[in-house]
Amino acid sequence: MPGGSGMGMRIFGKYAVVYLLAGQGYYSEANGPRIPVRAGDLIFVYPEVAHTYGPPADGTWEEFYVVFDGPVFDAWRAAGLIGAEGPIVHLEPVEYWLRRFITAAGEPTGGDLAAGLESLCRMQQLLADIATASRQGEGGQAWLSAAKGLIDAIPLDSPASLNTVSRQLGMPFDTFRKRFAKLSGMTPSRYRTTRAIDAAANMLVDPRLTLATVAERCGFCDAFHFSKRFKQIVGVSPAEFRRRSSGR
């Protein structure tokens, strides 16, 4: 959610990521120095770490933050996938990452299990992409953002023209595939399938759409292959996902 005011030293008790959209300021932990931060910087806030951050006394900034907790994120932190590069990483372009944060935050789930699982998966994918971006640097991330944008522009119900994307990026397909996988942690085809499953999950809440219709609109050859792939990625079948979403 958007914000913009500083705060005193505190222990938050949960994980949070604070993304600066505009302006500049500082971040500091107990007994630590004030670290300058600027637009495009992401601050990792840990549950037990006393900290403070904010704009200068005579200034303001714009931020977007997401709060999360749970044992799965403790495991990610222990494995070095959350904040391995330190409490601050730089992510650009700002517009791209803001869209990712808004998508990951989503709408309040209201205790709905299916919606909660979907939100958890989005947050984990976002953290994985942040970890990759922090290791690869801004140049690699800019290329990856462009590649994802070109893939996203392909209609889901049309053939996956990934060779076209590689040509648009000016490289052989094999080079494109390897670089994409190195930067994102998944192949281009896996990324496209994940995006298709995300779209399918949104469609499944509409009871008027049959599984065959959802499969066709998301680019799957039939309902059987769609159901199989959906369960592999989401963990439940499309029918079960729909049942949980409807609350029945």
JSON list of C-alpha atoms in Angstrom, two decimals:
[
{"chain": "A", "resi": 1, "resn": "MET", "atom": "CA", "xyz": [0.00, 0.00, 0.00]},
{"chain": "A", "resi": 2, "resn": "PRO", "atom": "CA", "xyz": [1.19, 3.55, -0.52]},
{"chain": "A", "resi": 3, "resn": "GLY", "atom": "CA", "xyz": [2.81, 5.48, 2.27]},
{"chain": "A", "resi": 4, "resn": "GLY", "atom": "CA", "xyz": [5.26, 8.26, 2.98]},
{"chain": "A", "resi": 5, "resn": "SER", "atom": "CA", "xyz": [6.11, 9.04, 6.60]},
{"chain": "A", "resi": 6, "resn": "GLY", "atom": "CA", "xyz": [9.11, 8.03, 8.69]},
{"chain": "A", "resi": 7, "resn": "MET", "atom": "CA", "xyz": [9.01, 6.36, 12.09]},
{"chain": "A", "resi": 8, "resn": "GLY", "atom": "CA", "xyz": [11.07, 5.84, 15.26]},
{"chain": "A", "resi": 9, "resn": "MET", "atom": "CA", "xyz": [13.22, 2.78, 15.96]},
{"chain": "A", "resi": 10, "resn": "ARG", "atom": "CA", "xyz": [10.93, -0.25, 16.28]},
{"chain": "A", "resi": 11, "resn": "ILE", "atom": "CA", "xyz": [10.65, -4.02, 15.96]},
{"chain": "A", "resi": 12, "resn": "PHE", "atom": "CA", "xyz": [7.92, -4.80, 13.46]},
{"chain": "A", "resi": 13, "resn": "GLY", "atom": "CA", "xyz": [7.30, -8.49, 14.25]},
{"chain": "A", "resi": 14, "resn": "LYS", "atom": "CA", "xyz": [6.67, -9.46, 10.63]},
{"chain": "A", "resi": 15, "resn": "TYR", "atom": "CA", "xyz": [8.48, -9.43, 7.32]},
{"chain": "A", "resi": 16, "resn": "ALA", "atom": "CA", "xyz": [7.95, -6.44, 5.06]},
{"chain": "A", "resi": 17, "resn": "VAL", "atom": "CA", "xyz": [9.38, -5.06, 1.86]},
{"chain": "A", "resi": 18, "resn": "VAL", "atom": "CA", "xyz": [9.30, -1.29, 1.33]},
{"chain": "A", "resi": 19, "resn": "TYR", "atom": "CA", "xyz": [9.81, -0.10, -2.24]},
{"chain": "A", "resi": 20, "resn": "LEU", "atom": "CA", "xyz": [10.69, 3.57, -2.83]},
{"chain": "A", "resi": 21, "resn": "LEU", "atom": "CA", "xyz": [8.86, 5.05, -5.80]},
{"chain": "A", "resi": 22, "resn": "ALA", "atom": "CA", "xyz": [10.13, 8.63, -5.55]},
{"chain": "A", "resi": 23, "resn": "GLY", "atom": "CA", "xyz": [12.32, 10.78, -3.31]},
{"chain": "A", "resi": 24, "resn": "GLN", "atom": "CA", "xyz": [15.16, 9.77, -1.02]},
{"chain": "A", "resi": 25, "resn": "GLY", "atom": "CA", "xyz": [15.89, 9.18, 2.64]},
{"chain": "A", "resi": 26, "resn": "TYR", "atom": "CA", "xyz": [17.59, 6.70, 4.94]},
{"chain": "A", "resi": 27, "resn": "TYR", "atom": "CA", "xyz": [17.40, 3.27, 6.56]},
{"chain": "A", "resi": 28, "resn": "SER", "atom": "CA", "xyz": [19.08, 2.34, 9.84]},
{"chain": "A", "resi": 29, "resn": "GLU", "atom": "CA", "xyz": [19.18, -0.61, 12.22]},
{"chain": "A", "resi": 30, "resn": "ALA", "atom": "CA", "xyz": [19.97, -0.51, 15.95]},
{"chain": "A", "resi": 31, "resn": "ASN", "atom": "CA", "xyz": [23.62, 0.48, 16.51]},
{"chain": "A", "resi": 32, "resn": "GLY", "atom": "CA", "xyz": [24.08, 0.73, 12.74]},
{"chain": "A", "resi": 33, "resn": "PRO", "atom": "CA", "xyz": [24.79, 3.62, 10.38]},
{"chain": "A", "resi": 34, "resn": "ARG", "atom": "CA", "xyz": [22.17, 5.54, 8.44]},
{"chain": "A", "resi": 35, "resn": "ILE", "atom": "CA", "xyz": [22.17, 4.11, 4.93]},
{"chain": "A", "resi": 36, "resn": "PRO", "atom": "CA", "xyz": [21.04, 6.50, 2.17]},
{"chain": "A", "resi": 37, "resn": "VAL", "atom": "CA", "xyz": [18.19, 5.18, 0.02]},
{"chain": "A", "resi": 38, "resn": "ARG", "atom": "CA", "xyz": [16.60, 6.53, -3.15]},
{"chain": "A", "resi": 39, "resn": "ALA", "atom": "CA", "xyz": [13.82, 5.79, -5.64]},
{"chain": "A", "resi": 40, "resn": "GLY", "atom": "CA", "xyz": [14.17, 2.23, -6.88]},
{"chain": "A", "resi": 41, "resn": "ASP", "atom": "CA", "xyz": [15.63, 0.94, -3.59]},
{"chain": "A", "resi": 42, "resn": "LEU", "atom": "CA", "xyz": [13.90, -1.94, -1.83]},
{"chain": "A", "resi": 43, "resn": "ILE", "atom": "CA", "xyz": [14.20, -2.26, 1.96]},
{"chain": "A", "resi": 44, "resn": "PHE", "atom": "CA", "xyz": [13.82, -5.70, 3.57]},
{"chain": "A", "resi": 45, "resn": "VAL", "atom": "CA", "xyz": [12.37, -5.44, 7.08]},
{"chain": "A", "resi": 46, "resn": "TYR", "atom": "CA", "xyz": [12.90, -8.49, 9.31]},
{"chain": "A", "resi": 47, "resn": "PRO", "atom": "CA", "xyz": [10.55, -9.48, 12.15]},
{"chain": "A", "resi": 48, "resn": "GLU", "atom": "CA", "xyz": [13.07, -9.22, 15.01]},
{"chain": "A", "resi": 49, "resn": "VAL", "atom": "CA", "xyz": [15.35, -6.40, 13.78]},
{"chain": "A", "resi": 50, "resn": "ALA", "atom": "CA", "xyz": [14.99, -2.96, 15.40]},
{"chain": "A", "resi": 51, "resn": "HIS", "atom": "CA", "xyz": [15.06, -0.40, 12.61]},
{"chain": "A", "resi": 52, "resn": "THR", "atom": "CA", "xyz": [13.95, 3.00, 11.38]},
{"chain": "A", "resi": 53, "resn": "TYR", "atom": "CA", "xyz": [13.57, 4.51, 7.95]},
{"chain": "A", "resi": 54, "resn": "GLY", "atom": "CA", "xyz": [12.06, 7.53, 6.28]},
{"chain": "A", "resi": 55, "resn": "PRO", "atom": "CA", "xyz": [12.63, 10.69, 4.28]},
{"chain": "A", "resi": 56, "resn": "PRO", "atom": "CA", "xyz": [14.74, 13.60, 5.59]},
{"chain": "A", "resi": 57, "resn": "ALA", "atom": "CA", "xyz": [13.08, 15.92, 8.09]},
{"chain": "A", "resi": 58, "resn": "ASP", "atom": "CA", "xyz": [12.44, 18.52, 5.41]},
{"chain": "A", "resi": 59, "resn": "GLY", "atom": "CA", "xyz": [11.40, 16.12, 2.66]},
{"chain": "A", "resi": 60, "resn": "THR", "atom": "CA", "xyz": [8.99, 13.39, 1.60]},
{"chain": "A", "resi": 61, "resn": "TRP", "atom": "CA", "xyz": [9.08, 10.21, -0.39]},
{"chain": "A", "resi": 62, "resn": "GLU", "atom": "CA", "xyz": [6.62, 7.80, -2.00]},
{"chain": "A", "resi": 63, "resn": "GLU", "atom": "CA", "xyz": [6.66, 4.13, -1.13]},
{"chain": "A", "resi": 64, "resn": "PHE", "atom": "CA", "xyz": [4.77, 0.89, -1.65]},
{"chain": "A", "resi": 65, "resn": "TYR", "atom": "CA", "xyz": [5.05, -1.79, 1.00]},
{"chain": "A", "resi": 66, "resn": "VAL", "atom": "CA", "xyz": [3.92, -5.38, 1.46]},
{"chain": "A", "resi": 67, "resn": "VAL", "atom": "CA", "xyz": [3.73, -7.18, 4.82]},
{"chain": "A", "resi": 68, "resn": "PHE", "atom": "CA", "xyz": [3.95, -10.97, 5.06]},
{"chain": "A", "resi": 69, "resn": "ASP", "atom": "CA", "xyz": [4.89, -13.71, 7.51]},
{"chain": "A", "resi": 70, "resn": "GLY", "atom": "CA", "xyz": [4.87, -17.47, 8.03]},
{"chain": "A", "resi": 71, "resn": "PRO", "atom": "CA", "xyz": [7.28, -20.41, 8.23]},
{"chain": "A", "resi": 72, "resn": "VAL", "atom": "CA", "xyz": [7.69, -20.61, 4.46]},
{"chain": "A", "resi": 73, "resn": "PHE", "atom": "CA", "xyz": [9.37, -17.20, 4.49]},
{"chain": "A", "resi": 74, "resn": "ASP", "atom": "CA", "xyz": [11.56, -18.21, 7.44]},
{"chain": "A", "resi": 75, "resn": "ALA", "atom": "CA", "xyz": [12.77, -21.10, 5.28]},
{"chain": "A", "resi": 76, "resn": "TRP", "atom": "CA", "xyz": [13.39, -18.76, 2.35]},
{"chain": "A", "resi": 77, "resn": "ARG", "atom": "CA", "xyz": [15.43, -16.48, 4.60]},
{"chain": "A", "resi": 78, "resn": "ALA", "atom": "CA", "xyz": [17.46, -19.40, 5.99]},
{"chain": "A", "resi": 79, "resn": "ALA", "atom": "CA", "xyz": [18.22, -20.46, 2.41]},
{"chain": "A", "resi": 80, "resn": "GLY", "atom": "CA", "xyz": [19.45, -16.95, 1.59]},
{"chain": "A", "resi": 81, "resn": "LEU", "atom": "CA", "xyz": [16.57, -16.13, -0.75]},
{"chain": "A", "resi": 82, "resn": "ILE", "atom": "CA", "xyz": [15.34, -13.15, 1.28]},
{"chain": "A", "resi": 83, "resn": "GLY", "atom": "CA", "xyz": [17.79, -10.31, 1.76]},
{"chain": "A", "resi": 84, "resn": "ALA", "atom": "CA", "xyz": [20.89, -12.34, 0.94]},
{"chain": "A", "resi": 85, "resn": "GLU", "atom": "CA", "xyz": [22.51, -9.22, -0.53]},
{"chain": "A", "resi": 86, "resn": "GLY", "atom": "CA", "xyz": [21.70, -7.14, 2.57]},
{"chain": "A", "resi": 87, "resn": "PRO", "atom": "CA", "xyz": [18.64, -5.19, 3.74]},
{"chain": "A", "resi": 88, "resn": "ILE", "atom": "CA", "xyz": [18.63, -2.94, 0.65]},
{"chain": "A", "resi": 89, "resn": "VAL", "atom": "CA", "xyz": [18.67, -3.83, -3.04]},
{"chain": "A", "resi": 90, "resn": "HIS", "atom": "CA", "xyz": [18.06, -1.61, -6.07]},
{"chain": "A", "resi": 91, "resn": "LEU", "atom": "CA", "xyz": [15.36, -2.60, -8.58]},
{"chain": "A", "resi": 92, "resn": "GLU", "atom": "CA", "xyz": [14.57, -0.81, -11.82]},
{"chain": "A", "resi": 93, "resn": "PRO", "atom": "CA", "xyz": [12.58, 0.10, -13.79]},
{"chain": "A", "resi": 94, "resn": "VAL", "atom": "CA", "xyz": [10.33, 1.39, -11.02]},
{"chain": "A", "resi": 95, "resn": "GLU", "atom": "CA", "xyz": [7.14, 1.09, -13.11]},
{"chain": "A", "resi": 96, "resn": "TYR", "atom": "CA", "xyz": [7.76, -2.61, -13.74]},
{"chain": "A", "resi": 97, "resn": "TRP", "atom": "CA", "xyz": [8.47, -3.49, -10.11]},
{"chain": "A", "resi": 98, "resn": "LEU", "atom": "CA", "xyz": [5.55, -1.42, -8.81]},
{"chain": "A", "resi": 99, "resn": "ARG", "atom": "CA", "xyz": [3.21, -3.48, -11.00]},
{"chain": "A", "resi": 100, "resn": "ARG", "atom": "CA", "xyz": [4.77, -6.66, -9.60]},
{"chain": "A", "resi": 101, "resn": "PHE", "atom": "CA", "xyz": [4.26, -5.49, -6.00]},
{"chain": "A", "resi": 102, "resn": "ILE", "atom": "CA", "xyz": [0.65, -4.51, -6.66]},
{"chain": "A", "resi": 103, "resn": "THR", "atom": "CA", "xyz": [-0.04, -7.91, -8.22]},
{"chain": "A", "resi": 104, "resn": "ALA", "atom": "CA", "xyz": [1.67, -9.77, -5.37]},
{"chain": "A", "resi": 105, "resn": "ALA", "atom": "CA", "xyz": [-0.22, -7.82, -2.73]},
{"chain": "A", "resi": 106, "resn": "GLY", "atom": "CA", "xyz": [-3.57, -8.48, -4.42]},
{"chain": "A", "resi": 107, "resn": "GLU", "atom": "CA", "xyz": [-6.87, -8.01, -2.65]},
{"chain": "A", "resi": 108, "resn": "PRO", "atom": "CA", "xyz": [-7.55, -9.11, 0.96]},
{"chain": "A", "resi": 109, "resn": "THR", "atom": "CA", "xyz": [-8.38, -12.84, 0.93]},
{"chain": "A", "resi": 110, "resn": "GLY", "atom": "CA", "xyz": [-10.89, -12.68, 3.78]},
{"chain": "A", "resi": 111, "resn": "GLY", "atom": "CA", "xyz": [-9.81, -16.12, 4.96]},
{"chain": "A", "resi": 112, "resn": "ASP", "atom": "CA", "xyz": [-10.52, -17.75, 1.60]},
{"chain": "A", "resi": 113, "resn": "LEU", "atom": "CA", "xyz": [-8.14, -20.72, 1.30]},
{"chain": "A", "resi": 114, "resn": "ALA", "atom": "CA", "xyz": [-7.79, -20.74, -2.48]},
{"chain": "A", "resi": 115, "resn": "ALA", "atom": "CA", "xyz": [-7.21, -16.99, -2.62]},
{"chain": "A", "resi": 116, "resn": "GLY", "atom": "CA", "xyz": [-4.70, -17.27, 0.21]},
{"chain": "A", "resi": 117, "resn": "LEU", "atom": "CA", "xyz": [-2.75, -20.00, -1.59]},
{"chain": "A", "resi": 118, "resn": "GLU", "atom": "CA", "xyz": [-2.72, -17.95, -4.77]},
{"chain": "A", "resi": 119, "resn": "SER", "atom": "CA", "xyz": [-1.47, -14.88, -2.87]},
{"chain": "A", "resi": 120, "resn": "LEU", "atom": "CA", "xyz": [1.26, -16.95, -1.20]},
{"chain": "A", "resi": 121, "resn": "CYS", "atom": "CA", "xyz": [2.46, -18.23, -4.58]},
{"chain": "A", "resi": 122, "resn": "ARG", "atom": "CA", "xyz": [2.55, -14.72, -6.03]},
{"chain": "A", "resi": 123, "resn": "MET", "atom": "CA", "xyz": [4.60, -13.46, -3.10]},
{"chain": "A", "resi": 124, "resn": "GLN", "atom": "CA", "xyz": [7.08, -16.33, -3.34]},
{"chain": "A", "resi": 125, "resn": "GLN", "atom": "CA", "xyz": [7.53, -15.74, -7.07]},
{"chain": "A", "resi": 126, "resn": "LEU", "atom": "CA", "xyz": [8.10, -12.04, -6.45]},
{"chain": "A", "resi": 127, "resn": "LEU", "atom": "CA", "xyz": [10.73, -12.75, -3.80]},
{"chain": "A", "resi": 128, "resn": "ALA", "atom": "CA", "xyz": [12.46, -15.21, -6.12]},
{"chain": "A", "resi": 129, "resn": "ASP", "atom": "CA", "xyz": [12.58, -12.60, -8.88]},
{"chain": "A", "resi": 130, "resn": "ILE", "atom": "CA", "xyz": [13.92, -9.99, -6.44]},
{"chain": "A", "resi": 131, "resn": "ALA", "atom": "CA", "xyz": [16.68, -12.38, -5.36]},
{"chain": "A", "resi": 132, "resn": "THR", "atom": "CA", "xyz": [17.59, -13.02, -9.00]},
{"chain": "A", "resi": 133, "resn": "ALA", "atom": "CA", "xyz": [17.56, -9.32, -9.85]},
{"chain": "A", "resi": 134, "resn": "SER", "atom": "CA", "xyz": [19.79, -8.43, -6.89]},
{"chain": "A", "resi": 135, "resn": "ARG", "atom": "CA", "xyz": [22.36, -11.01, -8.03]},
{"chain": "A", "resi": 136, "resn": "GLN", "atom": "CA", "xyz": [22.29, -10.07, -11.70]},
{"chain": "A", "resi": 137, "resn": "GLY", "atom": "CA", "xyz": [22.26, -6.27, -11.43]},
{"chain": "A", "resi": 138, "resn": "GLU", "atom": "CA", "xyz": [20.21, -3.62, -13.20]},
{"chain": "A", "resi": 139, "resn": "GLY", "atom": "CA", "xyz": [21.36, -4.40, -16.74]},
{"chain": "A", "resi": 140, "resn": "GLY", "atom": "CA", "xyz": [20.23, -8.01, -16.59]},
{"chain": "A", "resi": 141, "resn": "GLN", "atom": "CA", "xyz": [16.95, -7.03, -14.98]},
{"chain": "A", "resi": 142, "resn": "ALA", "atom": "CA", "xyz": [16.21, -4.46, -17.66]},
{"chain": "A", "resi": 143, "resn": "TRP", "atom": "CA", "xyz": [16.73, -7.14, -20.32]},
{"chain": "A", "resi": 144, "resn": "LEU", "atom": "CA", "xyz": [14.56, -9.62, -18.41]},
{"chain": "A", "resi": 145, "resn": "SER", "atom": "CA", "xyz": [11.80, -7.05, -17.99]},
{"chain": "A", "resi": 146, "resn": "ALA", "atom": "CA", "xyz": [11.82, -6.44, -21.73]},
{"chain": "A", "resi": 147, "resn": "ALA", "atom": "CA", "xyz": [11.75, -10.18, -22.48]},
{"chain": "A", "resi": 148, "resn": "LYS", "atom": "CA", "xyz": [8.84, -10.77, -20.09]},
{"chain": "A", "resi": 149, "resn": "GLY", "atom": "CA", "xyz": [6.97, -7.84, -21.59]},
{"chain": "A", "resi": 150, "resn": "LEU", "atom": "CA", "xyz": [7.29, -9.32, -25.09]},
{"chain": "A", "resi": 151, "resn": "ILE", "atom": "CA", "xyz": [6.11, -12.73, -23.88]},
{"chain": "A", "resi": 152, "resn": "ASP", "atom": "CA", "xyz": [3.19, -11.19, -22.00]},
{"chain": "A", "resi": 153, "resn": "ALA", "atom": "CA", "xyz": [2.14, -9.38, -25.18]},
{"chain": "A", "resi": 154, "resn": "ILE", "atom": "CA", "xyz": [1.48, -12.71, -26.95]},
{"chain": "A", "resi": 155, "resn": "PRO", "atom": "CA", "xyz": [-2.24, -13.55, -26.61]},
{"chain": "A", "resi": 156, "resn": "LEU", "atom": "CA", "xyz": [-2.69, -16.67, -24.49]},
{"chain": "A", "resi": 157, "resn": "ASP", "atom": "CA", "xyz": [-4.95, -18.33, -27.04]},
{"chain": "A", "resi": 158, "resn": "SER", "atom": "CA", "xyz": [-2.43, -17.99, -29.87]},
{"chain": "A", "resi": 159, "resn": "PRO", "atom": "CA", "xyz": [0.62, -20.22, -30.51]},
{"chain": "A", "resi": 160, "resn": "ALA", "atom": "CA", "xyz": [3.53, -19.34, -28.21]},
{"chain": "A", "resi": 161, "resn": "SER", "atom": "CA", "xyz": [5.79, -17.46, -30.60]},
{"chain": "A", "resi": 162, "resn": "LEU", "atom": "CA", "xyz": [8.87, -17.55, -28.40]},
{"chain": "A", "resi": 163, "resn": "ASN", "atom": "CA", "xyz": [11.12, -17.70, -31.46]},
{"chain": "A", "resi": 164, "resn": "THR", "atom": "CA", "xyz": [9.61, -14.36, -32.47]},
{"chain": "A", "resi": 165, "resn": "VAL", "atom": "CA", "xyz": [10.51, -12.94, -29.07]},
{"chain": "A", "resi": 166, "resn": "SER", "atom": "CA", "xyz": [14.13, -14.06, -29.43]},
{"chain": "A", "resi": 167, "resn": "ARG", "atom": "CA", "xyz": [14.31, -12.39, -32.85]},
{"chain": "A", "resi": 168, "resn": "GLN", "atom": "CA", "xyz": [12.83, -9.18, -31.41]},
{"chain": "A", "resi": 169, "resn": "LEU", "atom": "CA", "xyz": [15.60, -9.25, -28.81]},
{"chain": "A", "resi": 170, "resn": "GLY", "atom": "CA", "xyz": [18.20, -9.82, -31.54]},
{"chain": "A", "resi": 171, "resn": "MET", "atom": "CA", "xyz": [19.56, -13.19, -30.47]},
{"chain": "A", "resi": 172, "resn": "PRO", "atom": "CA", "xyz": [19.33, -16.89, -31.38]},
{"chain": "A", "resi": 173, "resn": "PHE", "atom": "CA", "xyz": [16.56, -18.75, -29.56]},
{"chain": "A", "resi": 174, "resn": "ASP", "atom": "CA", "xyz": [18.94, -20.98, -27.59]},
{"chain": "A", "resi": 175, "resn": "THR", "atom": "CA", "xyz": [20.88, -17.94, -26.32]},
{"chain": "A", "resi": 176, "resn": "PHE", "atom": "CA", "xyz": [17.59, -16.25, -25.40]},
{"chain": "A", "resi": 177, "resn": "ARG", "atom": "CA", "xyz": [16.33, -19.35, -23.58]},
{"chain": "A", "resi": 178, "resn": "LYS", "atom": "CA", "xyz": [19.54, -19.79, -21.56]},
{"chain": "A", "resi": 179, "resn": "ARG", "atom": "CA", "xyz": [19.79, -16.11, -20.57]},
{"chain": "A", "resi": 180, "resn": "PHE", "atom": "CA", "xyz": [16.12, -15.95, -19.61]},
{"chain": "A", "resi": 181, "resn": "ALA", "atom": "CA", "xyz": [16.46, -19.07, -17.47]},
{"chain": "A", "resi": 182, "resn": "LYS", "atom": "CA", "xyz": [19.61, -17.75, -15.78]},
{"chain": "A", "resi": 183, "resn": "LEU", "atom": "CA", "xyz": [18.03, -14.42, -14.90]},
{"chain": "A", "resi": 184, "resn": "SER", "atom": "CA", "xyz": [14.55, -15.61, -13.91]},
{"chain": "A", "resi": 185, "resn": "GLY", "atom": "CA", "xyz": [15.13, -19.16, -12.66]},
{"chain": "A", "resi": 186, "resn": "MET", "atom": "CA", "xyz": [12.73, -20.63, -15.24]},
{"chain": "A", "resi": 187, "resn": "THR", "atom": "CA", "xyz": [12.62, -21.17, -19.00]},
{"chain": "A", "resi": 188, "resn": "PRO", "atom": "CA", "xyz": [10.59, -18.82, -21.24]},
{"chain": "A", "resi": 189, "resn": "SER", "atom": "CA", "xyz": [8.04, -21.58, -21.87]},
{"chain": "A", "resi": 190, "resn": "ARG", "atom": "CA", "xyz": [7.68, -22.20, -18.14]},
{"chain": "A", "resi": 191, "resn": "TYR", "atom": "CA", "xyz": [7.18, -18.49, -17.55]},
{"chain": "A", "resi": 192, "resn": "ARG", "atom": "CA", "xyz": [4.49, -18.36, -20.25]},
{"chain": "A", "resi": 193, "resn": "THR", "atom": "CA", "xyz": [2.75, -21.40, -18.77]},
{"chain": "A", "resi": 194, "resn": "THR", "atom": "CA", "xyz": [2.81, -19.82, -15.30]},
{"chain": "A", "resi": 195, "resn": "ARG", "atom": "CA", "xyz": [1.21, -16.66, -16.67]},
{"chain": "A", "resi": 196, "resn": "ALA", "atom": "CA", "xyz": [-1.44, -18.78, -18.40]},
{"chain": "A", "resi": 197, "resn": "ILE", "atom": "CA", "xyz": [-2.21, -20.58, -15.13]},
{"chain": "A", "resi": 198, "resn": "ASP", "atom": "CA", "xyz": [-2.50, -17.21, -13.36]},
{"chain": "A", "resi": 199, "resn": "ALA", "atom": "CA", "xyz": [-5.04, -16.10, -15.96]},
{"chain": "A", "resi": 200, "resn": "ALA", "atom": "CA", "xyz": [-6.90, -19.41, -15.67]},
{"chain": "A", "resi": 201, "resn": "ALA", "atom": "CA", "xyz": [-7.18, -19.03, -11.89]},
{"chain": "A", "resi": 202, "resn": "ASN", "atom": "CA", "xyz": [-8.87, -15.67, -12.41]},
{"chain": "A", "resi": 203, "resn": "MET", "atom": "CA", "xyz": [-11.27, -17.15, -14.98]},
{"chain": "A", "resi": 204, "resn": "LEU", "atom": "CA", "xyz": [-12.20, -20.10, -12.79]},
{"chain": "A", "resi": 205, "resn": "VAL", "atom": "CA", "xyz": [-14.05, -17.88, -10.33]},
{"chain": "A", "resi": 206, "resn": "ASP", "atom": "CA", "xyz": [-16.66, -17.34, -13.06]},
{"chain": "A", "resi": 207, "resn": "PRO", "atom": "CA", "xyz": [-18.99, -20.40, -12.87]},
{"chain": "A", "resi": 208, "resn": "ARG", "atom": "CA", "xyz": [-20.32, -19.68, -16.37]},
{"chain": "A", "resi": 209, "resn": "LEU", "atom": "CA", "xyz": [-17.01, -20.70, -17.94]},
{"chain": "A", "resi": 210, "resn": "THR", "atom": "CA", "xyz": [-16.51, -24.42, -18.48]},
{"chain": "A", "resi": 211, "resn": "LEU", "atom": "CA", "xyz": [-13.07, -25.95, -17.94]},
{"chain": "A", "resi": 212, "resn": "ALA", "atom": "CA", "xyz": [-12.85, -26.52, -21.68]},
{"chain": "A", "resi": 213, "resn": "THR", "atom": "CA", "xyz": [-13.50, -22.83, -22.33]},
{"chain": "A", "resi": 214, "resn": "VAL", "atom": "CA", "xyz": [-10.88, -21.75, -19.79]},
{"chain": "A", "resi": 215, "resn": "ALA", "atom": "CA", "xyz": [-8.39, -24.21, -21.28]},
{"chain": "A", "resi": 216, "resn": "GLU", "atom": "CA", "xyz": [-8.99, -22.89, -24.80]},
{"chain": "A", "resi": 217, "resn": "ARG", "atom": "CA", "xyz": [-8.72, -19.24, -23.78]},
{"chain": "A", "resi": 218, "resn": "CYS", "atom": "CA", "xyz": [-5.46, -19.91, -21.95]},
{"chain": "A", "resi": 219, "resn": "GLY", "atom": "CA", "xyz": [-3.84, -21.74, -24.85]},
{"chain": "A", "resi": 220, "resn": "PHE", "atom": "CA", "xyz": [-4.12, -25.38, -23.76]},
{"chain": "A", "resi": 221, "resn": "CYS", "atom": "CA", "xyz": [-5.02, -28.03, -26.33]},
{"chain": "A", "resi": 222, "resn": "ASP", "atom": "CA", "xyz": [-7.80, -29.54, -24.20]},
{"chain": "A", "resi": 223, "resn": "ALA", "atom": "CA", "xyz": [-9.28, -29.62, -20.70]},
{"chain": "A", "resi": 224, "resn": "PHE", "atom": "CA", "xyz": [-7.33, -32.76, -19.73]},
{"chain": "A", "resi": 225, "resn": "HIS", "atom": "CA", "xyz": [-3.89, -31.24, -20.37]},
{"chain": "A", "resi": 226, "resn": "PHE", "atom": "CA", "xyz": [-4.99, -27.98, -18.77]},
{"chain": "A", "resi": 227, "resn": "SER", "atom": "CA", "xyz": [-6.18, -29.76, -15.61]},
{"chain": "A", "resi": 228, "resn": "LYS", "atom": "CA", "xyz": [-2.96, -31.77, -15.38]},
{"chain": "A", "resi": 229, "resn": "ARG", "atom": "CA", "xyz": [-0.74, -28.69, -15.74]},
{"chain": "A", "resi": 230, "resn": "PHE", "atom": "CA", "xyz": [-2.88, -26.60, -13.39]},
{"chain": "A", "resi": 231, "resn": "LYS", "atom": "CA", "xyz": [-2.60, -29.20, -10.63]},
{"chain": "A", "resi": 232, "resn": "GLN", "atom": "CA", "xyz": [1.18, -29.49, -11.13]},
{"chain": "A", "resi": 233, "resn": "ILE", "atom": "CA", "xyz": [1.63, -25.76, -10.58]},
{"chain": "A", "resi": 234, "resn": "VAL", "atom": "CA", "xyz": [-1.15, -24.81, -8.16]},
{"chain": "A", "resi": 235, "resn": "GLY", "atom": "CA", "xyz": [-1.35, -28.06, -6.18]},
{"chain": "A", "resi": 236, "resn": "VAL", "atom": "CA", "xyz": [-5.08, -28.67, -6.69]},
{"chain": "A", "resi": 237, "resn": "SER", "atom": "CA", "xyz": [-7.21, -29.43, -9.74]},
{"chain": "A", "resi": 238, "resn": "PRO", "atom": "CA", "xyz": [-9.11, -26.64, -11.51]},
{"chain": "A", "resi": 239, "resn": "ALA", "atom": "CA", "xyz": [-12.38, -28.15, -10.29]},
{"chain": "A", "resi": 240, "resn": "GLU", "atom": "CA", "xyz": [-11.17, -28.17, -6.68]},
{"chain": "A", "resi": 241, "resn": "PHE", "atom": "CA", "xyz": [-9.79, -24.64, -7.03]},
{"chain": "A", "resi": 242, "resn": "ARG", "atom": "CA", "xyz": [-13.18, -23.49, -8.32]},
{"chain": "A", "resi": 243, "resn": "ARG", "atom": "CA", "xyz": [-15.01, -25.29, -5.50]},
{"chain": "A", "resi": 244, "resn": "ARG", "atom": "CA", "xyz": [-12.82, -23.64, -2.84]},
{"chain": "A", "resi": 245, "resn": "SER", "atom": "CA", "xyz": [-13.16, -20.25, -4.51]},
{"chain": "A", "resi": 246, "resn": "SER", "atom": "CA", "xyz": [-16.94, -20.53, -4.42]},
{"chain": "A", "resi": 247, "resn": "GLY", "atom": "CA", "xyz": [-16.91, -21.49, -0.74]},
{"chain": "A", "resi": 248, "resn": "ARG", "atom": "CA", "xyz": [-18.84, -24.70, -1.32]}
]
